[in-house]
mmCIF file with all atom_site columns, C-alpha atoms in Angstrom:
data_model
loop_
_atom_site.group_PDB
_atom_site.id
_atom_site.type_symbol
_atom_site.label_atom_id
_atom_site.label_alt_id
_atom_site.label_comp_id
_atom_site.label_asym_id
_atom_site.label_entity_id
_atom_site.label_seq_id
_atom_site.pdbx_PDB_ins_code
_atom_site.Cartn_x
_atom_site.Cartn_y
_atom_site.Cartn_z
_atom_site.occupancy
_atom_site.B_iso_or_equiv
_atom_site.pdbx_formal_charge
_atom_site.auth_seq_id
_atom_site.auth_comp_id
_atom_site.auth_asym_id
_atom_site.auth_atom_id
_atom_site.pdbx_PDB_model_num
ATOM 1   C CA . MET A 1 1   ? 115.107 128.806 70.507 1.00 60.00 ? 1   MET A CA 1
ATOM 2   C CA . GLY A 1 2   ? 114.981 125.178 71.462 1.00 66.00 ? 2   GLY A CA 1
ATOM 3   C CA . TYR A 1 3   ? 115.027 121.701 70.184 1.00 72.00 ? 3   TYR A CA 1
ATOM 4   C CA . LYS A 1 4   ? 112.069 119.379 70.891 1.00 80.00 ? 4   LYS A CA 1
ATOM 5   C CA . THR A 1 5   ? 112.487 115.682 71.183 1.00 84.00 ? 5   THR A CA 1
ATOM 6   C CA . GLU A 1 6   ? 109.928 113.149 72.548 1.00 88.00 ? 6   GLU A CA 1
ATOM 7   C CA . PHE A 1 7   ? 110.900 110.019 74.116 1.00 93.00 ? 7   PHE A CA 1
ATOM 8   C CA . ASN A 1 8   ? 108.211 107.454 73.458 1.00 94.00 ? 8   ASN A CA 1
ATOM 9   C CA . TRP A 1 9   ? 107.746 104.137 75.225 1.00 95.00 ? 9   TRP A CA 1
ATOM 10  C CA . VAL A 1 10  ? 104.717 103.282 73.086 1.00 96.00 ? 10  VAL A CA 1
ATOM 11  C CA . LEU A 1 11  ? 104.171 103.400 69.386 1.00 98.00 ? 11  LEU A CA 1
ATOM 12  C CA . ALA A 1 12  ? 100.869 105.083 68.702 1.00 97.00 ? 12  ALA A CA 1
ATOM 13  C CA . LEU A 1 13  ? 99.851  105.124 65.173 1.00 98.00 ? 13  LEU A CA 1
ATOM 14  C CA . SER A 1 14  ? 97.013  105.916 62.851 1.00 98.00 ? 14  SER A CA 1
ATOM 15  C CA . PRO A 1 15  ? 96.480  103.844 59.641 1.00 98.00 ? 15  PRO A CA 1
ATOM 16  C CA . GLN A 1 16  ? 98.068  106.710 57.755 1.00 98.00 ? 16  GLN A CA 1
ATOM 17  C CA . GLN A 1 17  ? 101.153 106.631 59.964 1.00 98.00 ? 17  GLN A CA 1
ATOM 18  C CA . GLY A 1 18  ? 101.575 102.798 59.568 1.00 98.00 ? 18  GLY A CA 1
ATOM 19  C CA . LEU A 1 19  ? 99.159  101.026 61.865 1.00 98.00 ? 19  LEU A CA 1
ATOM 20  C CA . PRO A 1 20  ? 98.457  97.718  60.044 1.00 97.00 ? 20  PRO A CA 1
ATOM 21  C CA . ARG A 1 21  ? 94.911  96.750  59.285 1.00 95.00 ? 21  ARG A CA 1
ATOM 22  C CA . LYS A 1 22  ? 95.535  93.070  59.880 1.00 94.00 ? 22  LYS A CA 1
ATOM 23  C CA . PRO A 1 23  ? 98.677  92.739  61.902 1.00 95.00 ? 23  PRO A CA 1
ATOM 24  C CA . GLU A 1 24  ? 100.614 89.587  61.745 1.00 97.00 ? 24  GLU A CA 1
ATOM 25  C CA . ILE A 1 25  ? 103.229 88.239  64.323 1.00 98.00 ? 25  ILE A CA 1
ATOM 26  C CA . GLY A 1 26  ? 106.755 88.251  63.071 1.00 98.00 ? 26  GLY A CA 1
ATOM 27  C CA . LYS A 1 27  ? 105.875 90.635  60.169 1.00 97.00 ? 27  LYS A CA 1
ATOM 28  C CA . ASN A 1 28  ? 107.727 93.941  59.735 1.00 98.00 ? 28  ASN A CA 1
ATOM 29  C CA . TYR A 1 29  ? 105.971 97.215  59.173 1.00 98.00 ? 29  TYR A CA 1
ATOM 30  C CA . LEU A 1 30  ? 107.021 100.819 58.448 1.00 98.00 ? 30  LEU A CA 1
ATOM 31  C CA . PHE A 1 31  ? 105.782 103.769 60.222 1.00 98.00 ? 31  PHE A CA 1
ATOM 32  C CA . GLU A 1 32  ? 106.162 107.689 59.937 1.00 98.00 ? 32  GLU A CA 1
ATOM 33  C CA . LYS A 1 33  ? 105.342 110.293 62.575 1.00 97.00 ? 33  LYS A CA 1
ATOM 34  C CA . GLN A 1 34  ? 105.791 114.030 62.651 1.00 95.00 ? 34  GLN A CA 1
ATOM 35  C CA . GLY A 1 35  ? 108.439 115.541 64.876 1.00 93.00 ? 35  GLY A CA 1
ATOM 36  C CA . GLU A 1 36  ? 111.635 114.167 66.481 1.00 94.00 ? 36  GLU A CA 1
ATOM 37  C CA . ARG A 1 37  ? 110.903 111.035 68.416 1.00 95.00 ? 37  ARG A CA 1
ATOM 38  C CA . ILE A 1 38  ? 113.117 108.489 70.192 1.00 96.00 ? 38  ILE A CA 1
ATOM 39  C CA . TYR A 1 39  ? 111.927 104.933 70.688 1.00 97.00 ? 39  TYR A CA 1
ATOM 40  C CA . PRO A 1 40  ? 113.747 102.065 72.567 1.00 97.00 ? 40  PRO A CA 1
ATOM 41  C CA . LEU A 1 41  ? 115.213 99.654  70.047 1.00 97.00 ? 41  LEU A CA 1
ATOM 42  C CA . GLY A 1 42  ? 115.063 95.957  70.491 1.00 95.00 ? 42  GLY A CA 1
ATOM 43  C CA . TRP A 1 43  ? 112.635 96.113  73.420 1.00 96.00 ? 43  TRP A CA 1
ATOM 44  C CA . PRO A 1 44  ? 108.883 95.252  73.378 1.00 98.00 ? 44  PRO A CA 1
ATOM 45  C CA . ILE A 1 45  ? 106.576 98.295  73.623 1.00 98.00 ? 45  ILE A CA 1
ATOM 46  C CA . ASP A 1 46  ? 102.885 98.652  73.247 1.00 98.00 ? 46  ASP A CA 1
ATOM 47  C CA . LEU A 1 47  ? 101.280 99.261  69.822 1.00 98.00 ? 47  LEU A CA 1
ATOM 48  C CA . LEU A 1 48  ? 98.380  101.635 70.201 1.00 97.00 ? 48  LEU A CA 1
ATOM 49  C CA . ASP A 1 49  ? 96.008  103.269 67.810 1.00 96.00 ? 49  ASP A CA 1
ATOM 50  C CA . LYS A 1 50  ? 95.263  107.041 67.553 1.00 93.00 ? 50  LYS A CA 1
ATOM 51  C CA . ASP A 1 51  ? 92.684  106.629 70.357 1.00 91.00 ? 51  ASP A CA 1
ATOM 52  C CA . TRP A 1 52  ? 95.322  105.047 72.643 1.00 92.00 ? 52  TRP A CA 1
ATOM 53  C CA . LYS A 1 53  ? 93.586  101.605 72.312 1.00 95.00 ? 53  LYS A CA 1
ATOM 54  C CA . PRO A 1 54  ? 96.112  98.763  72.676 1.00 97.00 ? 54  PRO A CA 1
ATOM 55  C CA . HIS A 1 55  ? 96.729  96.233  69.848 1.00 97.00 ? 55  HIS A CA 1
ATOM 56  C CA . GLY A 1 56  ? 99.859  94.295  70.822 1.00 98.00 ? 56  GLY A CA 1
ATOM 57  C CA . LYS A 1 57  ? 103.497 94.442  71.489 1.00 98.00 ? 57  LYS A CA 1
ATOM 58  C CA . VAL A 1 58  ? 106.181 95.393  68.847 1.00 98.00 ? 58  VAL A CA 1
ATOM 59  C CA . ILE A 1 59  ? 109.847 95.765  68.699 1.00 98.00 ? 59  ILE A CA 1
ATOM 60  C CA . VAL A 1 60  ? 111.006 99.015  67.059 1.00 98.00 ? 60  VAL A CA 1
ATOM 61  C CA . GLU A 1 61  ? 113.929 97.827  64.815 1.00 98.00 ? 61  GLU A CA 1
ATOM 62  C CA . ASP A 1 62  ? 115.207 101.134 63.420 1.00 97.00 ? 62  ASP A CA 1
ATOM 63  C CA . VAL A 1 63  ? 114.489 104.837 63.438 1.00 97.00 ? 63  VAL A CA 1
ATOM 64  C CA . ILE A 1 64  ? 115.499 107.651 61.102 1.00 97.00 ? 64  ILE A CA 1
ATOM 65  C CA . LYS A 1 65  ? 114.943 111.243 61.834 1.00 94.00 ? 65  LYS A CA 1
ATOM 66  C CA . GLU A 1 66  ? 114.846 113.669 58.857 1.00 90.00 ? 66  GLU A CA 1
ATOM 67  C CA . GLU A 1 67  ? 113.069 116.889 57.844 1.00 87.00 ? 67  GLU A CA 1
ATOM 68  C CA . GLY A 1 68  ? 110.830 117.092 61.035 1.00 90.00 ? 68  GLY A CA 1
ATOM 69  C CA . LYS A 1 69  ? 109.760 113.504 60.827 1.00 96.00 ? 69  LYS A CA 1
ATOM 70  C CA . THR A 1 70  ? 110.592 110.177 62.413 1.00 97.00 ? 70  THR A CA 1
ATOM 71  C CA . ARG A 1 71  ? 110.402 107.159 60.232 1.00 98.00 ? 71  ARG A CA 1
ATOM 72  C CA . GLY A 1 72  ? 111.192 103.555 61.172 1.00 98.00 ? 72  GLY A CA 1
ATOM 73  C CA . SER A 1 73  ? 110.197 99.934  61.110 1.00 98.00 ? 73  SER A CA 1
ATOM 74  C CA . PHE A 1 74  ? 108.747 97.662  63.750 1.00 98.00 ? 74  PHE A CA 1
ATOM 75  C CA . ARG A 1 75  ? 108.048 93.957  64.079 1.00 98.00 ? 75  ARG A CA 1
ATOM 76  C CA . ILE A 1 76  ? 104.988 92.603  65.777 1.00 98.00 ? 76  ILE A CA 1
ATOM 77  C CA . VAL A 1 77  ? 105.812 90.136  68.546 1.00 98.00 ? 77  VAL A CA 1
ATOM 78  C CA . TYR A 1 78  ? 102.489 89.817  70.265 1.00 98.00 ? 78  TYR A CA 1
ATOM 79  C CA . ILE A 1 79  ? 98.850  90.492  69.438 1.00 98.00 ? 79  ILE A CA 1
ATOM 80  C CA . TYR A 1 80  ? 96.403  91.124  72.327 1.00 98.00 ? 80  TYR A CA 1
ATOM 81  C CA . ASP A 1 81  ? 93.303  89.171  72.385 1.00 98.00 ? 81  ASP A CA 1
ATOM 82  C CA . ARG A 1 82  ? 89.870  90.767  73.092 1.00 97.00 ? 82  ARG A CA 1
ATOM 83  C CA . LYS A 1 83  ? 89.962  90.316  76.894 1.00 98.00 ? 83  LYS A CA 1
ATOM 84  C CA . GLU A 1 84  ? 93.600  91.665  77.039 1.00 98.00 ? 84  GLU A CA 1
ATOM 85  C CA . ARG A 1 85  ? 92.794  94.678  74.954 1.00 97.00 ? 85  ARG A CA 1
ATOM 86  C CA . ARG A 1 86  ? 89.754  95.487  77.217 1.00 96.00 ? 86  ARG A CA 1
ATOM 87  C CA . VAL A 1 87  ? 91.736  95.105  80.406 1.00 97.00 ? 87  VAL A CA 1
ATOM 88  C CA . LEU A 1 88  ? 94.660  97.277  79.085 1.00 95.00 ? 88  LEU A CA 1
ATOM 89  C CA . TRP A 1 89  ? 92.417  99.861  77.634 1.00 94.00 ? 89  TRP A CA 1
ATOM 90  C CA . ASN A 1 90  ? 90.671  100.295 80.988 1.00 94.00 ? 90  ASN A CA 1
ATOM 91  C CA . ILE A 1 91  ? 94.087  100.697 82.696 1.00 93.00 ? 91  ILE A CA 1
ATOM 92  C CA . ILE A 1 92  ? 95.189  103.310 80.130 1.00 90.00 ? 92  ILE A CA 1
ATOM 93  C CA . LYS A 1 93  ? 91.825  105.247 80.317 1.00 88.00 ? 93  LYS A CA 1
ATOM 94  C CA . LYS A 1 94  ? 92.204  105.264 84.157 1.00 89.00 ? 94  LYS A CA 1
ATOM 95  C CA . THR A 1 95  ? 95.828  106.391 84.256 1.00 86.00 ? 95  THR A CA 1
ATOM 96  C CA . LEU A 1 96  ? 95.386  109.055 81.477 1.00 78.00 ? 96  LEU A CA 1
ATOM 97  C CA . LEU A 1 97  ? 92.397  110.559 83.450 1.00 67.00 ? 97  LEU A CA 1
ATOM 98  C CA . GLU A 1 98  ? 94.296  110.573 86.729 1.00 74.00 ? 98  GLU A CA 1
ATOM 99  C CA . HIS A 1 99  ? 97.330  112.063 84.991 1.00 69.00 ? 99  HIS A CA 1
ATOM 100 C CA . LYS A 1 100 ? 95.143  114.975 83.366 1.00 61.00 ? 100 LYS A CA 1
ATOM 101 C CA . GLU A 1 101 ? 93.873  115.853 86.802 1.00 53.00 ? 101 GLU A CA 1
ATOM 102 C CA . GLU A 1 102 ? 97.451  116.743 88.228 1.00 50.00 ? 102 GLU A CA 1
#
């Protein structure tokens, strides 16, 4: 029997998990994910959608683990423009494909 905990350096969300439709810099949002997860607090990390496409940088402000779920809040500190999103998405795709081949 084991205990599974994920260490996440990105916040990847679907709209149902808390991805905002129209994100605003400085605004706080809530999220909820299945499983036990650990996020760096007070440090900017990427906000991705369920397809791993980047949207911006967020700071996770608090995290609560309960009943097999992780809930928390984050503040948006930067929103990528179209060009930045395209460049970062290309990097993510390339590194994900390379990682899967290992």
